Each structure stands twice: as C-alpha cells, then as structure tokens.
Amino acid sequence: NAGVTQTPKFRVLKTGQSMTLLCAQDMNHEYMYWYRQDPGMGLRLIHYSVGEGTTAKGEVPDGYNVSRLKKQNFLLGLESAAPSQTSVYFCASSYSITRGVNNEQFFGPGTRLTVL
Amino acid sequence: SQQGEEDPQALSIQEGENATMNCSYKTSINNLQWYRQNSGRGLVHLILIRSNEREKHSGRLRVTLDTSKKSSSLLITASRAADTASYFCATSEGSWGKLQFGAGTQVVVTP
C-alpha cells in the first residue's frame, strides 16, 4: 500500500517549457487535489477533482491544467512554465464526504519544481 | 485567501517542554484539522475536531476548539526532538472535502 505517490521528485525547467506532474493513489479515494507550497504562505489549492473525469479550479489555477482520466491518477500540467511557478507541488487525496467519513487528506511527498 | 492563521510563526523549545500553537479562522466550519510536515516531506494528518466538539486528545496531542472565538489550539506535551516540524491547521467549511490551510507554525525542539 504505497498511499499517494508523485512523479517526478525534482525538476528544473526553462521558462516556456512544459511538463506534467503525475499523482497516483491506491486508497480508492474519490477526491484528489493539487496544491502548491511557497515559503510563508502555507498550501494553496490549484485544482481538485471529485471523481473520475471531473475537475474544478481552486484558489490559484492560472497557468495550470489538470486531468483525471482514471480514478487513481491526477495529472497536473504546466503548458508554458514561468519563474513564478517555482514551488513545491503536493498532491493529496481523500474519501468522498458522502461516505460519512472524515475528510482528512493524505499527501504525497511533493515535487520540487524550479523554473529558470 | 487563507482561512486559518497560526500563531506563533515559529517556536523553539527544549525536550520535555510543552508546545502550544494557536489557529484563528474567519468563517463557520464543519471541522478543523491539524497536520504536521517534516522538512522536505508531505503533510501528515494528526487530529480532527468537529465543530460541535470542544476538546480532543490523541496521545501527546491535545486540541481545543472555541467556535465563538473562531480559534483552536494544539498542545504537544512532553515534546521530543522528533516533534521538530511545521504544524498547519486546516479548516473544512463546505459540504465536501476541500480544506483551507494556514501558513503554519515552525516548531524546533532541541535535545
């Protein structure tokens, strides 16, 4: 049981390059989330998904796209990277609140992205 | 915008001492959660307190919630060097799972 995994762990991009971050969970969670963490700012929600094929914007969605083709995977794409997207990116997942369980989130180890 | 704000931003204590950190929030909540983040790692869920609860314990952790003051506190008793980490509060408002995180309290426990 690996929990939430993220690929890659580190990446350096040049301005204008594109990349995709992959998140996978093996807990059969309905909900998945992408956050970015910047110094002194806590976690900010980029996009989230409440189920396969469904995504929605979070607090800071500009410059990012996401897809959830399979329940266990949630992809975050940067089409044209900018230095302002230098950050640590975390994926998380949780059960649907309709299950009647608590909405605690389980986090991946993070991807450290630098855009030059 | 952040819902929860932790206080203090940083805390330095010695092993065996208690560590207390506070979280204030702005709107009505369903529950409030505390997470720990070790350096370079992802967040780990510690404890959840519902809006109709006032206090909750888990091992050396004690959480209180005062909905009238829109505030919560996390107490770590008899701290250990392994408790060195950043601690975040997160509030759950709506009818589903989205959380809003504060900026965190960085705790350093020295042997």
mmCIF file with all atom_site columns, C-alpha atoms in Angstrom:
data_model
loop_
_atom_site.group_PDB
_atom_site.id
_atom_site.type_symbol
_atom_site.label_atom_id
_atom_site.label_alt_id
_atom_site.label_comp_id
_atom_site.label_asym_id
_atom_site.label_entity_id
_atom_site.label_seq_id
_atom_site.pdbx_PDB_ins_code
_atom_site.Cartn_x
_atom_site.Cartn_y
_atom_site.Cartn_z
_atom_site.occupancy
_atom_site.B_iso_or_equiv
_atom_site.pdbx_formal_charge
_atom_site.auth_seq_id
_atom_site.auth_comp_id
_atom_site.auth_asym_id
_atom_site.auth_atom_id
_atom_site.pdbx_PDB_model_num
ATOM 1   C CA . ASN A 1 1   ? 0.000   0.000  0.000   1.00 0.00 ? 1   ASN A CA 1
ATOM 2   C CA . ALA A 1 2   ? 2.020   2.969  -1.288  1.00 0.00 ? 2   ALA A CA 1
ATOM 3   C CA . GLY A 1 3   ? -0.528  5.678  -0.401  1.00 0.00 ? 3   GLY A CA 1
ATOM 4   C CA . VAL A 1 4   ? -0.026  8.783  -2.549  1.00 0.00 ? 4   VAL A CA 1
ATOM 5   C CA . THR A 1 5   ? 2.946   8.890  -4.868  1.00 0.00 ? 5   THR A CA 1
ATOM 6   C CA . GLN A 1 6   ? 4.230   11.728 -7.036  1.00 0.00 ? 6   GLN A CA 1
ATOM 7   C CA . THR A 1 7   ? 6.456   11.742 -10.083 1.00 0.00 ? 7   THR A CA 1
ATOM 8   C CA . PRO A 1 8   ? 8.981   13.306 -10.509 1.00 0.00 ? 8   PRO A CA 1
ATOM 9   C CA . LYS A 1 9   ? 10.505  14.351 -7.175  1.00 0.00 ? 9   LYS A CA 1
ATOM 10  C CA . PHE A 1 10  ? 12.574  17.180 -8.641  1.00 0.00 ? 10  PHE A CA 1
ATOM 11  C CA . ARG A 1 11  ? 12.525  19.051 -11.916 1.00 0.00 ? 11  ARG A CA 1
ATOM 12  C CA . VAL A 1 12  ? 14.219  22.080 -13.405 1.00 0.00 ? 12  VAL A CA 1
ATOM 13  C CA . LEU A 1 13  ? 12.555  23.784 -16.358 1.00 0.00 ? 13  LEU A CA 1
ATOM 14  C CA . LYS A 1 14  ? 13.383  26.734 -18.526 1.00 0.00 ? 14  LYS A CA 1
ATOM 15  C CA . THR A 1 15  ? 10.803  29.461 -18.991 1.00 0.00 ? 15  THR A CA 1
ATOM 16  C CA . GLY A 1 16  ? 8.308   28.438 -21.633 1.00 0.00 ? 16  GLY A CA 1
ATOM 17  C CA . GLN A 1 17  ? 8.852   24.696 -21.328 1.00 0.00 ? 17  GLN A CA 1
ATOM 18  C CA . SER A 1 18  ? 6.002   22.372 -20.492 1.00 0.00 ? 18  SER A CA 1
ATOM 19  C CA . MET A 1 19  ? 5.743   19.435 -18.147 1.00 0.00 ? 19  MET A CA 1
ATOM 20  C CA . THR A 1 20  ? 3.283   17.103 -16.454 1.00 0.00 ? 20  THR A CA 1
ATOM 21  C CA . LEU A 1 21  ? 3.319   16.070 -12.817 1.00 0.00 ? 21  LEU A CA 1
ATOM 22  C CA . LEU A 1 22  ? 1.787   12.706 -12.064 1.00 0.00 ? 22  LEU A CA 1
ATOM 23  C CA . CYS A 1 23  ? -0.032  11.807 -8.867  1.00 0.00 ? 23  CYS A CA 1
ATOM 24  C CA . ALA A 1 24  ? -1.227  8.298  -8.106  1.00 0.00 ? 24  ALA A CA 1
ATOM 25  C CA . GLN A 1 25  ? -3.137  6.928  -5.099  1.00 0.00 ? 25  GLN A CA 1
ATOM 26  C CA . ASP A 1 26  ? -4.018  3.345  -4.230  1.00 0.00 ? 26  ASP A CA 1
ATOM 27  C CA . MET A 1 27  ? -6.580  4.023  -1.492  1.00 0.00 ? 27  MET A CA 1
ATOM 28  C CA . ASN A 1 28  ? -9.627  4.173  -3.770  1.00 0.00 ? 28  ASN A CA 1
ATOM 29  C CA . HIS A 1 29  ? -10.182 7.817  -2.818  1.00 0.00 ? 29  HIS A CA 1
ATOM 30  C CA . GLU A 1 30  ? -12.776 9.769  -4.769  1.00 0.00 ? 30  GLU A CA 1
ATOM 31  C CA . TYR A 1 31  ? -11.279 13.207 -4.217  1.00 0.00 ? 31  TYR A CA 1
ATOM 32  C CA . MET A 1 32  ? -7.866  14.381 -5.343  1.00 0.00 ? 32  MET A CA 1
ATOM 33  C CA . TYR A 1 33  ? -6.138  17.740 -5.028  1.00 0.00 ? 33  TYR A CA 1
ATOM 34  C CA . TRP A 1 34  ? -3.119  19.640 -6.274  1.00 0.00 ? 34  TRP A CA 1
ATOM 35  C CA . TYR A 1 35  ? -1.523  22.266 -4.010  1.00 0.00 ? 35  TYR A CA 1
ATOM 36  C CA . ARG A 1 36  ? 1.485   24.475 -4.249  1.00 0.00 ? 36  ARG A CA 1
ATOM 37  C CA . GLN A 1 37  ? 3.524   25.471 -1.211  1.00 0.00 ? 37  GLN A CA 1
ATOM 38  C CA . ASP A 1 38  ? 5.575   28.621 -1.133  1.00 0.00 ? 38  ASP A CA 1
ATOM 39  C CA . PRO A 1 39  ? 7.592   29.932 1.817   1.00 0.00 ? 39  PRO A CA 1
ATOM 40  C CA . GLY A 1 40  ? 5.430   31.599 4.439   1.00 0.00 ? 40  GLY A CA 1
ATOM 41  C CA . MET A 1 41  ? 2.204   31.001 2.533   1.00 0.00 ? 41  MET A CA 1
ATOM 42  C CA . GLY A 1 42  ? 1.056   27.543 3.553   1.00 0.00 ? 42  GLY A CA 1
ATOM 43  C CA . LEU A 1 43  ? -0.669  25.434 0.945   1.00 0.00 ? 43  LEU A CA 1
ATOM 44  C CA . ARG A 1 44  ? -2.768  26.915 -1.816  1.00 0.00 ? 44  ARG A CA 1
ATOM 45  C CA . LEU A 1 45  ? -5.190  24.797 -3.804  1.00 0.00 ? 45  LEU A CA 1
ATOM 46  C CA . ILE A 1 46  ? -4.573  24.800 -7.554  1.00 0.00 ? 46  ILE A CA 1
ATOM 47  C CA . HIS A 1 47  ? -7.165  22.348 -8.889  1.00 0.00 ? 47  HIS A CA 1
ATOM 48  C CA . TYR A 1 48  ? -9.160  19.497 -7.468  1.00 0.00 ? 48  TYR A CA 1
ATOM 49  C CA . SER A 1 49  ? -11.282 16.585 -8.619  1.00 0.00 ? 49  SER A CA 1
ATOM 50  C CA . VAL A 1 50  ? -14.296 14.952 -7.002  1.00 0.00 ? 50  VAL A CA 1
ATOM 51  C CA . GLY A 1 51  ? -14.274 11.966 -9.307  1.00 0.00 ? 51  GLY A CA 1
ATOM 52  C CA . GLU A 1 52  ? -13.035 10.404 -12.486 1.00 0.00 ? 52  GLU A CA 1
ATOM 53  C CA . GLY A 1 53  ? -13.483 12.748 -15.425 1.00 0.00 ? 53  GLY A CA 1
ATOM 54  C CA . THR A 1 54  ? -14.344 15.746 -13.218 1.00 0.00 ? 54  THR A CA 1
ATOM 55  C CA . THR A 1 55  ? -12.049 18.625 -12.315 1.00 0.00 ? 55  THR A CA 1
ATOM 56  C CA . ALA A 1 56  ? -12.502 22.104 -10.884 1.00 0.00 ? 56  ALA A CA 1
ATOM 57  C CA . LYS A 1 57  ? -10.460 25.225 -10.220 1.00 0.00 ? 57  LYS A CA 1
ATOM 58  C CA . GLY A 1 58  ? -9.069  26.007 -6.820  1.00 0.00 ? 58  GLY A CA 1
ATOM 59  C CA . GLU A 1 59  ? -7.600  29.178 -5.432  1.00 0.00 ? 59  GLU A CA 1
ATOM 60  C CA . VAL A 1 60  ? -4.664  29.632 -7.852  1.00 0.00 ? 60  VAL A CA 1
ATOM 61  C CA . PRO A 1 61  ? -5.492  27.796 -11.120 1.00 0.00 ? 61  PRO A CA 1
ATOM 62  C CA . ASP A 1 62  ? -3.951  30.166 -13.684 1.00 0.00 ? 62  ASP A CA 1
ATOM 63  C CA . GLY A 1 63  ? -1.151  28.625 -15.734 1.00 0.00 ? 63  GLY A CA 1
ATOM 64  C CA . TYR A 1 64  ? -2.105  25.057 -14.811 1.00 0.00 ? 64  TYR A CA 1
ATOM 65  C CA . ASN A 1 65  ? -4.329  22.369 -16.277 1.00 0.00 ? 65  ASN A CA 1
ATOM 66  C CA . VAL A 1 66  ? -5.372  19.022 -14.850 1.00 0.00 ? 66  VAL A CA 1
ATOM 67  C CA . SER A 1 67  ? -6.894  15.762 -15.939 1.00 0.00 ? 67  SER A CA 1
ATOM 68  C CA . ARG A 1 68  ? -8.400  12.805 -14.107 1.00 0.00 ? 68  ARG A CA 1
ATOM 69  C CA . LEU A 1 69  ? -8.889  10.074 -16.678 1.00 0.00 ? 69  LEU A CA 1
ATOM 70  C CA . LYS A 1 70  ? -8.584  7.301  -14.101 1.00 0.00 ? 70  LYS A CA 1
ATOM 71  C CA . LYS A 1 71  ? -9.779  7.340  -10.518 1.00 0.00 ? 71  LYS A CA 1
ATOM 72  C CA . GLN A 1 72  ? -6.325  6.619  -9.154  1.00 0.00 ? 72  GLN A CA 1
ATOM 73  C CA . ASN A 1 73  ? -4.419  9.251  -11.173 1.00 0.00 ? 73  ASN A CA 1
ATOM 74  C CA . PHE A 1 74  ? -4.482  13.031 -11.177 1.00 0.00 ? 74  PHE A CA 1
ATOM 75  C CA . LEU A 1 75  ? -2.206  14.890 -13.592 1.00 0.00 ? 75  LEU A CA 1
ATOM 76  C CA . LEU A 1 76  ? -1.077  18.497 -13.282 1.00 0.00 ? 76  LEU A CA 1
ATOM 77  C CA . GLY A 1 77  ? 0.197   20.199 -16.429 1.00 0.00 ? 77  GLY A CA 1
ATOM 78  C CA . LEU A 1 78  ? 2.174   23.354 -16.963 1.00 0.00 ? 78  LEU A CA 1
ATOM 79  C CA . GLU A 1 79  ? 1.856   24.384 -20.597 1.00 0.00 ? 79  GLU A CA 1
ATOM 80  C CA . SER A 1 80  ? 4.345   27.258 -20.564 1.00 0.00 ? 80  SER A CA 1
ATOM 81  C CA . ALA A 1 81  ? 6.316   27.401 -17.346 1.00 0.00 ? 81  ALA A CA 1
ATOM 82  C CA . ALA A 1 82  ? 7.097   30.741 -15.721 1.00 0.00 ? 82  ALA A CA 1
ATOM 83  C CA . PRO A 1 83  ? 9.527   31.578 -12.875 1.00 0.00 ? 83  PRO A CA 1
ATOM 84  C CA . SER A 1 84  ? 6.505   32.388 -10.677 1.00 0.00 ? 84  SER A CA 1
ATOM 85  C CA . GLN A 1 85  ? 5.630   28.677 -10.831 1.00 0.00 ? 85  GLN A CA 1
ATOM 86  C CA . THR A 1 86  ? 8.792   27.759 -8.960  1.00 0.00 ? 86  THR A CA 1
ATOM 87  C CA . SER A 1 87  ? 7.371   25.988 -5.940  1.00 0.00 ? 87  SER A CA 1
ATOM 88  C CA . VAL A 1 88  ? 6.860   22.688 -4.191  1.00 0.00 ? 88  VAL A CA 1
ATOM 89  C CA . TYR A 1 89  ? 3.797   20.877 -5.505  1.00 0.00 ? 89  TYR A CA 1
ATOM 90  C CA . PHE A 1 90  ? 1.815   18.471 -3.368  1.00 0.00 ? 90  PHE A CA 1
ATOM 91  C CA . CYS A 1 91  ? -0.871  16.070 -4.397  1.00 0.00 ? 91  CYS A CA 1
ATOM 92  C CA . ALA A 1 92  ? -3.409  14.832 -1.877  1.00 0.00 ? 92  ALA A CA 1
ATOM 93  C CA . SER A 1 93  ? -6.429  12.562 -1.838  1.00 0.00 ? 93  SER A CA 1
ATOM 94  C CA . SER A 1 94  ? -9.373  11.870 0.427   1.00 0.00 ? 94  SER A CA 1
ATOM 95  C CA . TYR A 1 95  ? -12.579 9.886  0.613   1.00 0.00 ? 95  TYR A CA 1
ATOM 96  C CA . SER A 1 96  ? -15.813 11.382 -0.562  1.00 0.00 ? 96  SER A CA 1
ATOM 97  C CA . ILE A 1 97  ? -17.646 13.061 2.275   1.00 0.00 ? 97  ILE A CA 1
ATOM 98  C CA . THR A 1 98  ? -20.761 11.161 1.156   1.00 0.00 ? 98  THR A CA 1
ATOM 99  C CA . ARG A 1 99  ? -19.175 8.048  2.649   1.00 0.00 ? 99  ARG A CA 1
ATOM 100 C CA . GLY A 1 100 ? -19.809 9.558  6.045   1.00 0.00 ? 100 GLY A CA 1
ATOM 101 C CA . VAL A 1 101 ? -16.145 9.527  6.974   1.00 0.00 ? 101 VAL A CA 1
ATOM 102 C CA . ASN A 1 102 ? -13.878 12.360 7.926   1.00 0.00 ? 102 ASN A CA 1
ATOM 103 C CA . ASN A 1 103 ? -12.331 14.393 5.147   1.00 0.00 ? 103 ASN A CA 1
ATOM 104 C CA . GLU A 1 104 ? -8.737  14.046 6.235   1.00 0.00 ? 104 GLU A CA 1
ATOM 105 C CA . GLN A 1 105 ? -6.366  14.309 3.327   1.00 0.00 ? 105 GLN A CA 1
ATOM 106 C CA . PHE A 1 106 ? -3.431  12.061 2.541   1.00 0.00 ? 106 PHE A CA 1
ATOM 107 C CA . PHE A 1 107 ? -0.448  13.760 0.957   1.00 0.00 ? 107 PHE A CA 1
ATOM 108 C CA . GLY A 1 108 ? 2.249   12.718 -1.439  1.00 0.00 ? 108 GLY A CA 1
ATOM 109 C CA . PRO A 1 109 ? 5.931   13.526 -0.806  1.00 0.00 ? 109 PRO A CA 1
ATOM 110 C CA . GLY A 1 110 ? 5.947   16.534 -3.130  1.00 0.00 ? 110 GLY A CA 1
ATOM 111 C CA . THR A 1 111 ? 7.644   17.654 -6.333  1.00 0.00 ? 111 THR A CA 1
ATOM 112 C CA . ARG A 1 112 ? 10.181  20.443 -6.121  1.00 0.00 ? 112 ARG A CA 1
ATOM 113 C CA . LEU A 1 113 ? 9.995   22.468 -9.343  1.00 0.00 ? 113 LEU A CA 1
ATOM 114 C CA . THR A 1 114 ? 12.374  25.228 -10.350 1.00 0.00 ? 114 THR A CA 1
ATOM 115 C CA . VAL A 1 115 ? 11.679  27.373 -13.391 1.00 0.00 ? 115 VAL A CA 1
ATOM 116 C CA . LEU A 1 116 ? 14.666  29.332 -14.637 1.00 0.00 ? 116 LEU A CA 1
ATOM 117 C CA . SER B 2 1   ? -7.020  33.510 0.727   1.00 0.00 ? 1   SER B CA 1
ATOM 118 C CA . GLN B 2 2   ? -6.067  31.643 3.868   1.00 0.00 ? 2   GLN B CA 1
ATOM 119 C CA . GLN B 2 3   ? -8.778  30.742 6.306   1.00 0.00 ? 3   GLN B CA 1
ATOM 120 C CA . GLY B 2 4   ? -6.596  29.657 9.198   1.00 0.00 ? 4   GLY B CA 1
ATOM 121 C CA . GLU B 2 5   ? -3.763  31.694 10.645  1.00 0.00 ? 5   GLU B CA 1
ATOM 122 C CA . GLU B 2 6   ? -1.347  30.112 13.070  1.00 0.00 ? 6   GLU B CA 1
ATOM 123 C CA . ASP B 2 7   ? 0.368   31.821 15.934  1.00 0.00 ? 7   ASP B CA 1
ATOM 124 C CA . PRO B 2 8   ? 3.249   31.913 16.644  1.00 0.00 ? 8   PRO B CA 1
ATOM 125 C CA . GLN B 2 9   ? 5.002   31.606 13.304  1.00 0.00 ? 9   GLN B CA 1
ATOM 126 C CA . ALA B 2 10  ? 7.945   29.934 14.997  1.00 0.00 ? 10  ALA B CA 1
ATOM 127 C CA . LEU B 2 11  ? 8.514   28.250 18.349  1.00 0.00 ? 11  LEU B CA 1
ATOM 128 C CA . SER B 2 12  ? 11.716  26.964 19.884  1.00 0.00 ? 12  SER B CA 1
ATOM 129 C CA . ILE B 2 13  ? 11.590  24.763 22.985  1.00 0.00 ? 13  ILE B CA 1
ATOM 130 C CA . GLN B 2 14  ? 13.629  22.127 24.789  1.00 0.00 ? 14  GLN B CA 1
ATOM 131 C CA . GLU B 2 15  ? 12.831  18.456 25.007  1.00 0.00 ? 15  GLU B CA 1
ATOM 132 C CA . GLY B 2 16  ? 10.322  17.704 27.708  1.00 0.00 ? 16  GLY B CA 1
ATOM 133 C CA . GLU B 2 17  ? 8.616   21.091 27.494  1.00 0.00 ? 17  GLU B CA 1
ATOM 134 C CA . ASN B 2 18  ? 5.113   21.589 26.157  1.00 0.00 ? 18  ASN B CA 1
ATOM 135 C CA . ALA B 2 19  ? 4.482   23.315 22.843  1.00 0.00 ? 19  ALA B CA 1
ATOM 136 C CA . THR B 2 20  ? 1.317   25.298 22.239  1.00 0.00 ? 20  THR B CA 1
ATOM 137 C CA . MET B 2 21  ? 0.244   26.829 18.972  1.00 0.00 ? 21  MET B CA 1
ATOM 138 C CA . ASN B 2 22  ? -2.939  28.584 18.021  1.00 0.00 ? 22  ASN B CA 1
ATOM 139 C CA . CYS B 2 23  ? -5.076  28.855 14.929  1.00 0.00 ? 23  CYS B CA 1
ATOM 140 C CA . SER B 2 24  ? -7.664  31.517 14.175  1.00 0.00 ? 24  SER B CA 1
ATOM 141 C CA . TYR B 2 25  ? -10.140 31.375 11.329  1.00 0.00 ? 25  TYR B CA 1
ATOM 142 C CA . LYS B 2 26  ? -12.758 33.605 9.815   1.00 0.00 ? 26  LYS B CA 1
ATOM 143 C CA . THR B 2 27  ? -15.902 31.714 8.805   1.00 0.00 ? 27  THR B CA 1
ATOM 144 C CA . SER B 2 28  ? -18.077 28.908 10.131  1.00 0.00 ? 28  SER B CA 1
ATOM 145 C CA . ILE B 2 29  ? -16.536 25.480 9.844   1.00 0.00 ? 29  ILE B CA 1
ATOM 146 C CA . ASN B 2 30  ? -17.537 21.817 9.830   1.00 0.00 ? 30  ASN B CA 1
ATOM 147 C CA . ASN B 2 31  ? -14.290 20.669 11.328  1.00 0.00 ? 31  ASN B CA 1
ATOM 148 C CA . LEU B 2 32  ? -10.735 21.789 11.935  1.00 0.00 ? 32  LEU B CA 1
ATOM 149 C CA . GLN B 2 33  ? -7.728  19.601 11.331  1.00 0.00 ? 33  GLN B CA 1
ATOM 150 C CA . TRP B 2 34  ? -4.076  19.746 12.303  1.00 0.00 ? 34  TRP B CA 1
ATOM 151 C CA . TYR B 2 35  ? -1.293  18.439 10.105  1.00 0.00 ? 35  TYR B CA 1
ATOM 152 C CA . ARG B 2 36  ? 2.444   18.029 10.614  1.00 0.00 ? 36  ARG B CA 1
ATOM 153 C CA . GLN B 2 37  ? 5.102   18.488 7.958   1.00 0.00 ? 37  GLN B CA 1
ATOM 154 C CA . ASN B 2 38  ? 8.646   17.325 8.483   1.00 0.00 ? 38  ASN B CA 1
ATOM 155 C CA . SER B 2 39  ? 11.283  19.139 6.468   1.00 0.00 ? 39  SER B CA 1
ATOM 156 C CA . GLY B 2 40  ? 11.125  18.154 2.803   1.00 0.00 ? 40  GLY B CA 1
ATOM 157 C CA . ARG B 2 41  ? 8.145   15.852 3.274   1.00 0.00 ? 41  ARG B CA 1
ATOM 158 C CA . GLY B 2 42  ? 4.429   15.865 2.646   1.00 0.00 ? 42  GLY B CA 1
ATOM 159 C CA . LEU B 2 43  ? 1.845   16.740 5.285   1.00 0.00 ? 43  LEU B CA 1
ATOM 160 C CA . VAL B 2 44  ? 0.616   14.112 7.699   1.00 0.00 ? 44  VAL B CA 1
ATOM 161 C CA . HIS B 2 45  ? -2.790  14.294 9.354   1.00 0.00 ? 45  HIS B CA 1
ATOM 162 C CA . LEU B 2 46  ? -2.623  14.482 13.157  1.00 0.00 ? 46  LEU B CA 1
ATOM 163 C CA . ILE B 2 47  ? -6.079  15.096 14.521  1.00 0.00 ? 47  ILE B CA 1
ATOM 164 C CA . LEU B 2 48  ? -9.546  16.339 13.544  1.00 0.00 ? 48  LEU B CA 1
ATOM 165 C CA . ILE B 2 49  ? -12.011 18.151 15.776  1.00 0.00 ? 49  ILE B CA 1
ATOM 166 C CA . ARG B 2 50  ? -15.592 18.688 14.728  1.00 0.00 ? 50  ARG B CA 1
ATOM 167 C CA . SER B 2 51  ? -17.409 21.969 15.162  1.00 0.00 ? 51  SER B CA 1
ATOM 168 C CA . ASN B 2 52  ? -19.568 20.519 17.948  1.00 0.00 ? 52  ASN B CA 1
ATOM 169 C CA . GLU B 2 53  ? -16.559 19.298 19.938  1.00 0.00 ? 53  GLU B CA 1
ATOM 170 C CA . ARG B 2 54  ? -14.566 21.400 22.374  1.00 0.00 ? 54  ARG B CA 1
ATOM 171 C CA . GLU B 2 55  ? -11.570 19.222 23.129  1.00 0.00 ? 55  GLU B CA 1
ATOM 172 C CA . LYS B 2 56  ? -9.913  16.148 21.744  1.00 0.00 ? 56  LYS B CA 1
ATOM 173 C CA . HIS B 2 57  ? -6.880  14.078 22.699  1.00 0.00 ? 57  HIS B CA 1
ATOM 174 C CA . SER B 2 58  ? -4.614  11.793 20.748  1.00 0.00 ? 58  SER B CA 1
ATOM 175 C CA . GLY B 2 59  ? -1.538  10.504 22.531  1.00 0.00 ? 59  GLY B CA 1
ATOM 176 C CA . ARG B 2 60  ? 0.546   13.562 23.483  1.00 0.00 ? 60  ARG B CA 1
ATOM 177 C CA . LEU B 2 61  ? -1.664  15.866 21.432  1.00 0.00 ? 61  LEU B CA 1
ATOM 178 C CA . ARG B 2 62  ? -4.496  17.918 22.812  1.00 0.00 ? 62  ARG B CA 1
ATOM 179 C CA . VAL B 2 63  ? -6.670  20.078 20.584  1.00 0.00 ? 63  VAL B CA 1
ATOM 180 C CA . THR B 2 64  ? -9.259  22.595 21.698  1.00 0.00 ? 64  THR B CA 1
ATOM 181 C CA . LEU B 2 65  ? -11.817 24.417 19.627  1.00 0.00 ? 65  LEU B CA 1
ATOM 182 C CA . ASP B 2 66  ? -13.697 27.572 20.549  1.00 0.00 ? 66  ASP B CA 1
ATOM 183 C CA . THR B 2 67  ? -16.197 28.298 17.801  1.00 0.00 ? 67  THR B CA 1
ATOM 184 C CA . SER B 2 68  ? -17.380 31.502 19.485  1.00 0.00 ? 68  SER B CA 1
ATOM 185 C CA . LYS B 2 69  ? -13.862 32.915 19.175  1.00 0.00 ? 69  LYS B CA 1
ATOM 186 C CA . LYS B 2 70  ? -13.165 31.085 15.913  1.00 0.00 ? 70  LYS B CA 1
ATOM 187 C CA . SER B 2 71  ? -9.960  29.687 17.302  1.00 0.00 ? 71  SER B CA 1
ATOM 188 C CA . SER B 2 72  ? -8.230  26.401 18.031  1.00 0.00 ? 72  SER B CA 1
ATOM 189 C CA . SER B 2 73  ? -5.104  25.398 19.873  1.00 0.00 ? 73  SER B CA 1
ATOM 190 C CA . LEU B 2 74  ? -2.782  22.436 19.549  1.00 0.00 ? 74  LEU B CA 1
ATOM 191 C CA . LEU B 2 75  ? -0.796  21.357 22.583  1.00 0.00 ? 75  LEU B CA 1
ATOM 192 C CA . ILE B 2 76  ? 2.061   18.879 22.315  1.00 0.00 ? 76  ILE B CA 1
ATOM 193 C CA . THR B 2 77  ? 3.033   17.637 25.747  1.00 0.00 ? 77  THR B CA 1
ATOM 194 C CA . ALA B 2 78  ? 6.492   16.400 26.768  1.00 0.00 ? 78  ALA B CA 1
ATOM 195 C CA . SER B 2 79  ? 7.962   17.331 23.402  1.00 0.00 ? 79  SER B CA 1
ATOM 196 C CA . ARG B 2 80  ? 10.704  15.295 21.750  1.00 0.00 ? 80  ARG B CA 1
ATOM 197 C CA . ALA B 2 81  ? 13.318  16.180 19.160  1.00 0.00 ? 81  ALA B CA 1
ATOM 198 C CA . ALA B 2 82  ? 11.275  14.144 16.679  1.00 0.00 ? 82  ALA B CA 1
ATOM 199 C CA . ASP B 2 83  ? 8.426   16.666 17.091  1.00 0.00 ? 83  ASP B CA 1
ATOM 200 C CA . THR B 2 84  ? 10.537  19.216 15.200  1.00 0.00 ? 84  THR B CA 1
ATOM 201 C CA . ALA B 2 85  ? 8.349   20.078 12.223  1.00 0.00 ? 85  ALA B CA 1
ATOM 202 C CA . SER B 2 86  ? 5.908   22.620 10.838  1.00 0.00 ? 86  SER B CA 1
ATOM 203 C CA . TYR B 2 87  ? 2.342   22.364 12.060  1.00 0.00 ? 87  TYR B CA 1
ATOM 204 C CA . PHE B 2 88  ? -0.624  23.506 9.998   1.00 0.00 ? 88  PHE B CA 1
ATOM 205 C CA . CYS B 2 89  ? -4.252  23.978 10.838  1.00 0.00 ? 89  CYS B CA 1
ATOM 206 C CA . ALA B 2 90  ? -6.815  23.428 8.112   1.00 0.00 ? 90  ALA B CA 1
ATOM 207 C CA . THR B 2 91  ? -10.486 24.266 8.150   1.00 0.00 ? 91  THR B CA 1
ATOM 208 C CA . SER B 2 92  ? -13.292 22.481 6.391   1.00 0.00 ? 92  SER B CA 1
ATOM 209 C CA . GLU B 2 93  ? -16.249 24.691 5.548   1.00 0.00 ? 93  GLU B CA 1
ATOM 210 C CA . GLY B 2 94  ? -18.483 23.313 2.896   1.00 0.00 ? 94  GLY B CA 1
ATOM 211 C CA . SER B 2 95  ? -20.381 20.117 2.312   1.00 0.00 ? 95  SER B CA 1
ATOM 212 C CA . TRP B 2 96  ? -17.420 18.259 0.911   1.00 0.00 ? 96  TRP B CA 1
ATOM 213 C CA . GLY B 2 97  ? -13.712 17.730 1.400   1.00 0.00 ? 97  GLY B CA 1
ATOM 214 C CA . LYS B 2 98  ? -11.956 20.960 0.468   1.00 0.00 ? 98  LYS B CA 1
ATOM 215 C CA . LEU B 2 99  ? -9.643  22.336 3.159   1.00 0.00 ? 99  LEU B CA 1
ATOM 216 C CA . GLN B 2 100 ? -8.060  25.744 3.659   1.00 0.00 ? 100 GLN B CA 1
ATOM 217 C CA . PHE B 2 101 ? -4.639  25.738 5.237   1.00 0.00 ? 101 PHE B CA 1
ATOM 218 C CA . GLY B 2 102 ? -2.902  28.320 7.337   1.00 0.00 ? 102 GLY B CA 1
ATOM 219 C CA . ALA B 2 103 ? 0.737   29.354 6.898   1.00 0.00 ? 103 ALA B CA 1
ATOM 220 C CA . GLY B 2 104 ? 1.945   27.078 9.690   1.00 0.00 ? 104 GLY B CA 1
ATOM 221 C CA . THR B 2 105 ? 3.949   27.196 12.906  1.00 0.00 ? 105 THR B CA 1
ATOM 222 C CA . GLN B 2 106 ? 7.546   26.029 12.715  1.00 0.00 ? 106 GLN B CA 1
ATOM 223 C CA . VAL B 2 107 ? 8.487   24.146 15.886  1.00 0.00 ? 107 VAL B CA 1
ATOM 224 C CA . VAL B 2 108 ? 12.065  23.322 16.819  1.00 0.00 ? 108 VAL B CA 1
ATOM 225 C CA . VAL B 2 109 ? 12.680  21.018 19.760  1.00 0.00 ? 109 VAL B CA 1
ATOM 226 C CA . THR B 2 110 ? 16.268  20.921 20.961  1.00 0.00 ? 110 THR B CA 1
ATOM 227 C CA . PRO B 2 111 ? 17.650  17.992 22.981  1.00 0.00 ? 111 PRO B CA 1
#
